């Protein structure tokens, strides 16, 4: 038998439970191992290897923990290694180069830098792969989810709100990681998380409801770029549902992402495969869920290997899957292993190229990244600082002496906080410091005694008076997130059976240092870190333990007794300084992070009080925001002369901030996400339709605090000579940028466009090109930006494809989306959109607009497609600019899941016909209704007016 024929025979062999095969000693006599022949195409090598594997061996390759096949010399393999900010290991023995947070990298607007960082990440992954060759090469990152809401708990992981910017930056990052060899890859980057994944609340079961246009133009677009044009070889699906179907079984994985974009393989998010049964309830058994995942294009399950294997056996036995389905999924992931050179030794150049970690070169590039992501939001001339030799600078605030890590952060071999960065340049004697934290004591209501820190760190309510061992720094991050740090040893109070002051920093998946205060009279009780109701309670021996939630009895009540007010102390220090650097922001492991969205955009109350007091004490106060996300800083804008923003930028944070404040680094970063004035300017976080809800800078008409693309410089620039020229592959724009200042600086030239007379609602402005340009002082430089046609495309629902619409466009060059310096209008060649052809079957999902109290798209497993549905109050779907050719009937596929419903068909305002929809067995139990129509000729909007709860799938006129 040939290897291909054996693929048909092997299922029969294994369903007979061939003992030899089950034991792994099944061999193919007289067959050379063609899968080791490096002269063959990878697809041929994969086919040969598949032909040699037993069915049992194959199903053990369906999870991220892929078992070895020793008889063929195939080793154990792990899929997955985080790479959001460079290679991520949380072990101190595995240091790596820790980049700034991705939202900060996006603000650099510098794809060249991103490619360099990608090379560093890939090289360091190879370094650790050589130490442990079981994995480390199929990397999880970057996160490319468009961030249409800054309250998302994982905002720091993404690249902002604009899909074009996301695509350009992550294309460069993945290309740097993967390398440029035509066959092999240094590593395989995996994009996260496909798609419409921008909330943490109920993420395991919620549904992101979006239209095809929003999907293709916004959410999908961010992923497409680096798959088609970058180094991406894999993609991770999201936890959420997409219009009712779990993301890991979205049909577009197979039909679009693989067949059209050419992606190699797809993996689920952590434990998401099993959550189809446990959380989404989309299927009754894991076997059914696995079949749906594999048949729709998913290949690798990030769940326990034994559970995945059991589900595969069950699915095969029940006929839900065939061995061909298994082969397809396993073959896709194996092709990745071949491209990584796992079986090829020195034939793969990345198996032999030099690979080191945390080198001086890597540190130098990383320092450049930290400087490039410094974003000057506001400046009335105080920056850069002009200090006298004996000037005193006060660094004040909770972020002044910290280098916090978020969850997707590796371990750096060094760290320079802001305080140290300034002291290195100005001298320790000239830089004062106060963290601004208040000092408190913790008193038991039941006994009146104060909690004291024992020699081993254990807290006991045993002291009659307050001394050093009874005092704690109060870290209050708001929204029920509080920590206590013992003054006597500098350790955080954490739950370790009893509560002890023994933790260096809050950094684990579960933050055991998290205290959840709940006021009760003049006292409060504290919830513990557990995500279930637990109280901290006094025990008979005076220790504190977490117990089941109960009544607020005295043993569960405590008082935070003030010892020293941190705001008053910090204000006193501010008076002693010539200038204050006020460092405020977030702790990236608390309040907002994976699993937790941010309830508001405001600074913590303690930090706002600190800001007001310090400014009153010293008006020469520069606010440095160190944060994973934007804040509402309207009050700070009014009170303070300057605001500098940086993300948690890794070990070079302090150096980069100091260089920027002192003028050695001229800031040029731009906001990749809008900074709103208030959370009241945002709709519900679950509103994913950015077009109808007018979300992001693309559609929002509300004036923000800082618009997309905003960022100031110490230099001043003038734009002129803006021209456009149409080329076969796109549009070529030229302009001149002049630096009119005495200081060299980078200018980020941004190019936006707007379709002036589109068929449907299009963005108010949309980024289509950008370039970070170094411009010497008093010098003019020419700038050329090429805009490929794909950057101007939108999704035409009438033809179900992306295209460039012919017509008049306005192109704008500026320093931000709101700071436009030059504009021109021109006609763009493209496609003329014809009227809708109603004689073709139209899927309801491709409507142009909808009206009603609640109208959503849902997924039908019967049709493997989406359909529209209304609630009890009904609504309407409109299909604009339709061609009515005197049709006399309509064929409508519809269902009424609760009771009788009605559908009326209109051409403009003229009703052509109607029908009653009879009660059905389910939402997608569609029946065909033939509806007589009054003849109408001409172009008009087709509107379906629905009364009652109804589901509508397709309509066709004839």
PDB file of N, CA and C in Angstrom, residues 235-289:
ATOM      1  N   UNK A 235      -2.639  31.054  15.087  1.00  0.00           N
ATOM      2  CA  UNK A 235      -3.574  31.996  15.683  1.00  0.00           C
ATOM      3  C   UNK A 235      -4.324  31.308  16.816  1.00  0.00           C
ATOM      4  N   UNK A 236      -4.597  32.061  17.872  1.00  0.00           N
ATOM      5  CA  UNK A 236      -5.365  31.545  19.004  1.00  0.00           C
ATOM      6  C   UNK A 236      -6.773  32.124  18.951  1.00  0.00           C
ATOM      7  N   UNK A 237      -7.762  31.261  19.124  1.00  0.00           N
ATOM      8  CA  UNK A 237      -9.138  31.737  19.148  1.00  0.00           C
ATOM      9  C   UNK A 237      -9.489  32.267  20.536  1.00  0.00           C
ATOM     10  N   UNK A 238     -10.520  33.088  20.574  1.00  0.00           N
ATOM     11  CA  UNK A 238     -10.900  33.784  21.806  1.00  0.00           C
ATOM     12  C   UNK A 238     -11.848  32.939  22.644  1.00  0.00           C
ATOM     13  N   UNK A 239     -12.028  33.357  23.898  1.00  0.00           N
ATOM     14  CA  UNK A 239     -12.959  32.675  24.791  1.00  0.00           C
ATOM     15  C   UNK A 239     -14.411  32.945  24.418  1.00  0.00           C
ATOM     16  N   UNK A 240     -14.674  34.157  23.951  1.00  0.00           N
ATOM     17  CA  UNK A 240     -16.063  34.586  23.779  1.00  0.00           C
ATOM     18  C   UNK A 240     -16.739  33.899  22.601  1.00  0.00           C
ATOM     19  N   UNK A 241     -18.048  34.076  22.535  1.00  0.00           N
ATOM     20  CA  UNK A 241     -18.804  33.689  21.353  1.00  0.00           C
ATOM     21  C   UNK A 241     -18.831  34.856  20.371  1.00  0.00           C
ATOM     22  N   UNK A 242     -19.104  34.526  19.145  1.00  0.00           N
ATOM     23  CA  UNK A 242     -19.242  35.527  18.096  1.00  0.00           C
ATOM     24  C   UNK A 242     -20.639  35.362  17.512  1.00  0.00           C
ATOM     25  N   UNK A 243     -21.517  36.288  17.862  1.00  0.00           N
ATOM     26  CA  UNK A 243     -22.914  36.178  17.447  1.00  0.00           C
ATOM     27  C   UNK A 243     -23.477  34.796  17.776  1.00  0.00           C
ATOM     28  N   UNK A 244     -23.146  34.307  18.958  1.00  0.00           N
ATOM     29  CA  UNK A 244     -23.755  33.077  19.441  1.00  0.00           C
ATOM     30  C   UNK A 244     -22.972  31.803  19.199  1.00  0.00           C
ATOM     31  N   UNK A 245     -21.879  31.847  18.436  1.00  0.00           N
ATOM     32  CA  UNK A 245     -21.087  30.639  18.212  1.00  0.00           C
ATOM     33  C   UNK A 245     -19.733  30.817  18.908  1.00  0.00           C
ATOM     34  N   UNK A 246     -19.284  29.833  19.696  1.00  0.00           N
ATOM     35  CA  UNK A 246     -17.967  29.949  20.328  1.00  0.00           C
ATOM     36  C   UNK A 246     -16.891  30.234  19.289  1.00  0.00           C
ATOM     37  N   UNK A 247     -15.997  31.132  19.628  1.00  0.00           N
ATOM     38  CA  UNK A 247     -14.990  31.591  18.669  1.00  0.00           C
ATOM     39  C   UNK A 247     -14.122  30.449  18.146  1.00  0.00           C
ATOM     40  N   UNK A 248     -13.945  29.410  18.948  1.00  0.00           N
ATOM     41  CA  UNK A 248     -13.071  28.313  18.527  1.00  0.00           C
ATOM     42  C   UNK A 248     -13.723  27.416  17.480  1.00  0.00           C
ATOM     43  N   UNK A 249     -14.997  27.632  17.175  1.00  0.00           N
ATOM     44  CA  UNK A 249     -15.645  26.867  16.107  1.00  0.00           C
ATOM     45  C   UNK A 249     -16.329  27.791  15.094  1.00  0.00           C
ATOM     46  N   UNK A 250     -15.801  28.995  14.979  1.00  0.00           N
ATOM     47  CA  UNK A 250     -16.261  29.962  13.997  1.00  0.00           C
ATOM     48  C   UNK A 250     -15.955  29.422  12.593  1.00  0.00           C
ATOM     49  N   UNK A 251     -16.953  29.295  11.713  1.00  0.00           N
ATOM     50  CA  UNK A 251     -16.688  28.751  10.368  1.00  0.00           C
ATOM     51  C   UNK A 251     -15.657  29.546   9.582  1.00  0.00           C
ATOM     52  N   UNK A 252     -15.496  30.831   9.893  1.00  0.00           N
ATOM     53  CA  UNK A 252     -14.530  31.650   9.161  1.00  0.00           C
ATOM     54  C   UNK A 252     -13.088  31.212   9.411  1.00  0.00           C
ATOM     55  N   UNK A 253     -12.837  30.442  10.456  1.00  0.00           N
ATOM     56  CA  UNK A 253     -11.491  29.923  10.676  1.00  0.00           C
ATOM     57  C   UNK A 253     -11.039  29.107   9.468  1.00  0.00           C
ATOM     58  N   UNK A 254     -11.938  28.301   8.964  1.00  0.00           N
ATOM     59  CA  UNK A 254     -11.608  27.430   7.845  1.00  0.00           C
ATOM     60  C   UNK A 254     -11.764  28.128   6.507  1.00  0.00           C
ATOM     61  N   UNK A 255     -12.902  28.799   6.324  1.00  0.00           N
ATOM     62  CA  UNK A 255     -13.214  29.349   5.004  1.00  0.00           C
ATOM     63  C   UNK A 255     -12.455  30.626   4.677  1.00  0.00           C
ATOM     64  N   UNK A 256     -12.149  31.419   5.698  1.00  0.00           N
ATOM     65  CA  UNK A 256     -11.477  32.702   5.470  1.00  0.00           C
ATOM     66  C   UNK A 256     -10.017  32.665   5.909  1.00  0.00           C
ATOM     67  N   UNK A 257      -9.792  32.381   7.186  1.00  0.00           N
ATOM     68  CA  UNK A 257      -8.446  32.503   7.748  1.00  0.00           C
ATOM     69  C   UNK A 257      -7.474  31.524   7.095  1.00  0.00           C
ATOM     70  N   UNK A 258      -7.930  30.300   6.867  1.00  0.00           N
ATOM     71  CA  UNK A 258      -7.034  29.313   6.265  1.00  0.00           C
ATOM     72  C   UNK A 258      -7.080  29.328   4.740  1.00  0.00           C
ATOM     73  N   UNK A 259      -8.281  29.251   4.176  1.00  0.00           N
ATOM     74  CA  UNK A 259      -8.365  29.104   2.728  1.00  0.00           C
ATOM     75  C   UNK A 259      -8.003  30.379   1.992  1.00  0.00           C
ATOM     76  N   UNK A 260      -8.379  31.543   2.545  1.00  0.00           N
ATOM     77  CA  UNK A 260      -8.087  32.796   1.839  1.00  0.00           C
ATOM     78  C   UNK A 260      -6.805  33.455   2.335  1.00  0.00           C
ATOM     79  N   UNK A 261      -6.606  33.499   3.648  1.00  0.00           N
ATOM     80  CA  UNK A 261      -5.409  34.160   4.166  1.00  0.00           C
ATOM     81  C   UNK A 261      -4.198  33.238   4.193  1.00  0.00           C
ATOM     82  N   UNK A 262      -4.424  31.925   4.236  1.00  0.00           N
ATOM     83  CA  UNK A 262      -3.319  30.981   4.173  1.00  0.00           C
ATOM     84  C   UNK A 262      -2.658  30.659   5.496  1.00  0.00           C
ATOM     85  N   UNK A 263      -3.363  30.801   6.613  1.00  0.00           N
ATOM     86  CA  UNK A 263      -2.761  30.493   7.910  1.00  0.00           C
ATOM     87  C   UNK A 263      -2.533  28.993   8.050  1.00  0.00           C
ATOM     88  N   UNK A 264      -1.445  28.638   8.757  1.00  0.00           N
ATOM     89  CA  UNK A 264      -1.034  27.245   8.855  1.00  0.00           C
ATOM     90  C   UNK A 264      -1.868  26.458   9.877  1.00  0.00           C
ATOM     91  N   UNK A 265      -1.882  26.920  11.142  1.00  0.00           N
ATOM     92  CA  UNK A 265      -2.676  26.168  12.115  1.00  0.00           C
ATOM     93  C   UNK A 265      -3.230  27.100  13.189  1.00  0.00           C
ATOM     94  N   UNK A 266      -4.232  26.583  13.916  1.00  0.00           N
ATOM     95  CA  UNK A 266      -4.990  27.380  14.875  1.00  0.00           C
ATOM     96  C   UNK A 266      -5.093  26.616  16.186  1.00  0.00           C
ATOM     97  N   UNK A 267      -4.996  27.367  17.293  1.00  0.00           N
ATOM     98  CA  UNK A 267      -5.027  26.769  18.626  1.00  0.00           C
ATOM     99  C   UNK A 267      -6.094  27.482  19.451  1.00  0.00           C
ATOM    100  N   UNK A 268      -6.724  26.756  20.377  1.00  0.00           N
ATOM    101  CA  UNK A 268      -7.711  27.379  21.255  1.00  0.00           C
ATOM    102  C   UNK A 268      -7.013  28.076  22.414  1.00  0.00           C
ATOM    103  N   UNK A 269      -7.733  28.953  23.100  1.00  0.00           N
ATOM    104  CA  UNK A 269      -7.213  29.578  24.318  1.00  0.00           C
ATOM    105  C   UNK A 269      -7.260  28.565  25.462  1.00  0.00           C
ATOM    106  N   UNK A 270      -6.620  28.898  26.584  1.00  0.00           N
ATOM    107  CA  UNK A 270      -6.464  27.986  27.702  1.00  0.00           C
ATOM    108  C   UNK A 270      -7.784  27.426  28.216  1.00  0.00           C
ATOM    109  N   UNK A 271      -7.940  26.100  28.128  1.00  0.00           N
ATOM    110  CA  UNK A 271      -9.110  25.379  28.614  1.00  0.00           C
ATOM    111  C   UNK A 271     -10.393  25.786  27.894  1.00  0.00           C
ATOM    112  N   UNK A 272     -10.270  26.463  26.767  1.00  0.00           N
ATOM    113  CA  UNK A 272     -11.476  26.952  26.088  1.00  0.00           C
ATOM    114  C   UNK A 272     -12.224  25.835  25.381  1.00  0.00           C
ATOM    115  N   UNK A 273     -11.505  24.818  24.915  1.00  0.00           N
ATOM    116  CA  UNK A 273     -12.196  23.709  24.262  1.00  0.00           C
ATOM    117  C   UNK A 273     -13.215  23.078  25.210  1.00  0.00           C
ATOM    118  N   UNK A 274     -12.815  22.800  26.440  1.00  0.00           N
ATOM    119  CA  UNK A 274     -13.741  22.174  27.394  1.00  0.00           C
ATOM    120  C   UNK A 274     -14.856  23.119  27.800  1.00  0.00           C
ATOM    121  N   UNK A 275     -14.621  24.429  27.713  1.00  0.00           N
ATOM    122  CA  UNK A 275     -15.644  25.392  28.126  1.00  0.00           C
ATOM    123  C   UNK A 275     -16.817  25.460  27.151  1.00  0.00           C
ATOM    124  N   UNK A 276     -16.661  24.872  25.972  1.00  0.00           N
ATOM    125  CA  UNK A 276     -17.809  24.787  25.076  1.00  0.00           C
ATOM    126  C   UNK A 276     -18.930  23.965  25.708  1.00  0.00           C
ATOM    127  N   UNK A 277     -18.548  23.002  26.520  1.00  0.00           N
ATOM    128  CA  UNK A 277     -19.531  22.193  27.244  1.00  0.00           C
ATOM    129  C   UNK A 277     -19.857  22.812  28.593  1.00  0.00           C
ATOM    130  N   UNK A 278     -18.829  23.311  29.291  1.00  0.00           N
ATOM    131  CA  UNK A 278     -18.999  23.733  30.683  1.00  0.00           C
ATOM    132  C   UNK A 278     -19.499  25.164  30.831  1.00  0.00           C
ATOM    133  N   UNK A 279     -19.183  26.042  29.885  1.00  0.00           N
ATOM    134  CA  UNK A 279     -19.557  27.457  30.010  1.00  0.00           C
ATOM    135  C   UNK A 279     -20.501  27.909  28.899  1.00  0.00           C
ATOM    136  N   UNK A 280     -20.136  27.655  27.655  1.00  0.00           N
ATOM    137  CA  UNK A 280     -20.985  28.087  26.541  1.00  0.00           C
ATOM    138  C   UNK A 280     -22.219  27.200  26.390  1.00  0.00           C
ATOM    139  N   UNK A 281     -22.077  25.934  26.798  1.00  0.00           N
ATOM    140  CA  UNK A 281     -23.170  24.956  26.644  1.00  0.00           C
ATOM    141  C   UNK A 281     -23.601  24.828  25.186  1.00  0.00           C
ATOM    142  N   UNK A 282     -22.638  24.986  24.284  1.00  0.00           N
ATOM    143  CA  UNK A 282     -22.939  24.863  22.863  1.00  0.00           C
ATOM    144  C   UNK A 282     -23.105  23.408  22.446  1.00  0.00           C
ATOM    145  N   UNK A 283     -22.485  22.501  23.193  1.00  0.00           N
ATOM    146  CA  UNK A 283     -22.568  21.077  22.902  1.00  0.00           C
ATOM    147  C   UNK A 283     -22.699  20.300  24.204  1.00  0.00           C
ATOM    148  N   UNK A 284     -23.281  19.134  24.095  1.00  0.00           N
ATOM    149  CA  UNK A 284     -23.541  18.331  25.295  1.00  0.00           C
ATOM    150  C   UNK A 284     -22.311  17.569  25.759  1.00  0.00           C
ATOM    151  N   UNK A 285     -21.418  17.214  24.838  1.00  0.00           N
ATOM    152  CA  UNK A 285     -20.251  16.406  25.193  1.00  0.00           C
ATOM    153  C   UNK A 285     -18.991  17.003  24.591  1.00  0.00           C
ATOM    154  N   UNK A 286     -17.852  16.629  25.180  1.00  0.00           N
ATOM    155  CA  UNK A 286     -16.569  17.088  24.653  1.00  0.00           C
ATOM    156  C   UNK A 286     -16.322  16.510  23.263  1.00  0.00           C
ATOM    157  N   UNK A 287     -16.826  15.327  22.984  1.00  0.00           N
ATOM    158  CA  UNK A 287     -16.649  14.733  21.657  1.00  0.00           C
ATOM    159  C   UNK A 287     -17.322  15.592  20.594  1.00  0.00           C
ATOM    160  N   UNK A 288     -18.550  16.040  20.881  1.00  0.00           N
ATOM    161  CA  UNK A 288     -19.257  16.884  19.924  1.00  0.00           C
ATOM    162  C   UNK A 288     -18.539  18.217  19.746  1.00  0.00           C
ATOM    163  N   UNK A 289     -18.064  18.783  20.848  1.00  0.00           N
ATOM    164  CA  UNK A 289     -17.362  20.062  20.768  1.00  0.00           C
ATOM    165  C   UNK A 289     -16.063  19.923  19.976  1.00  0.00           C
TER     166      UNK A 289
END
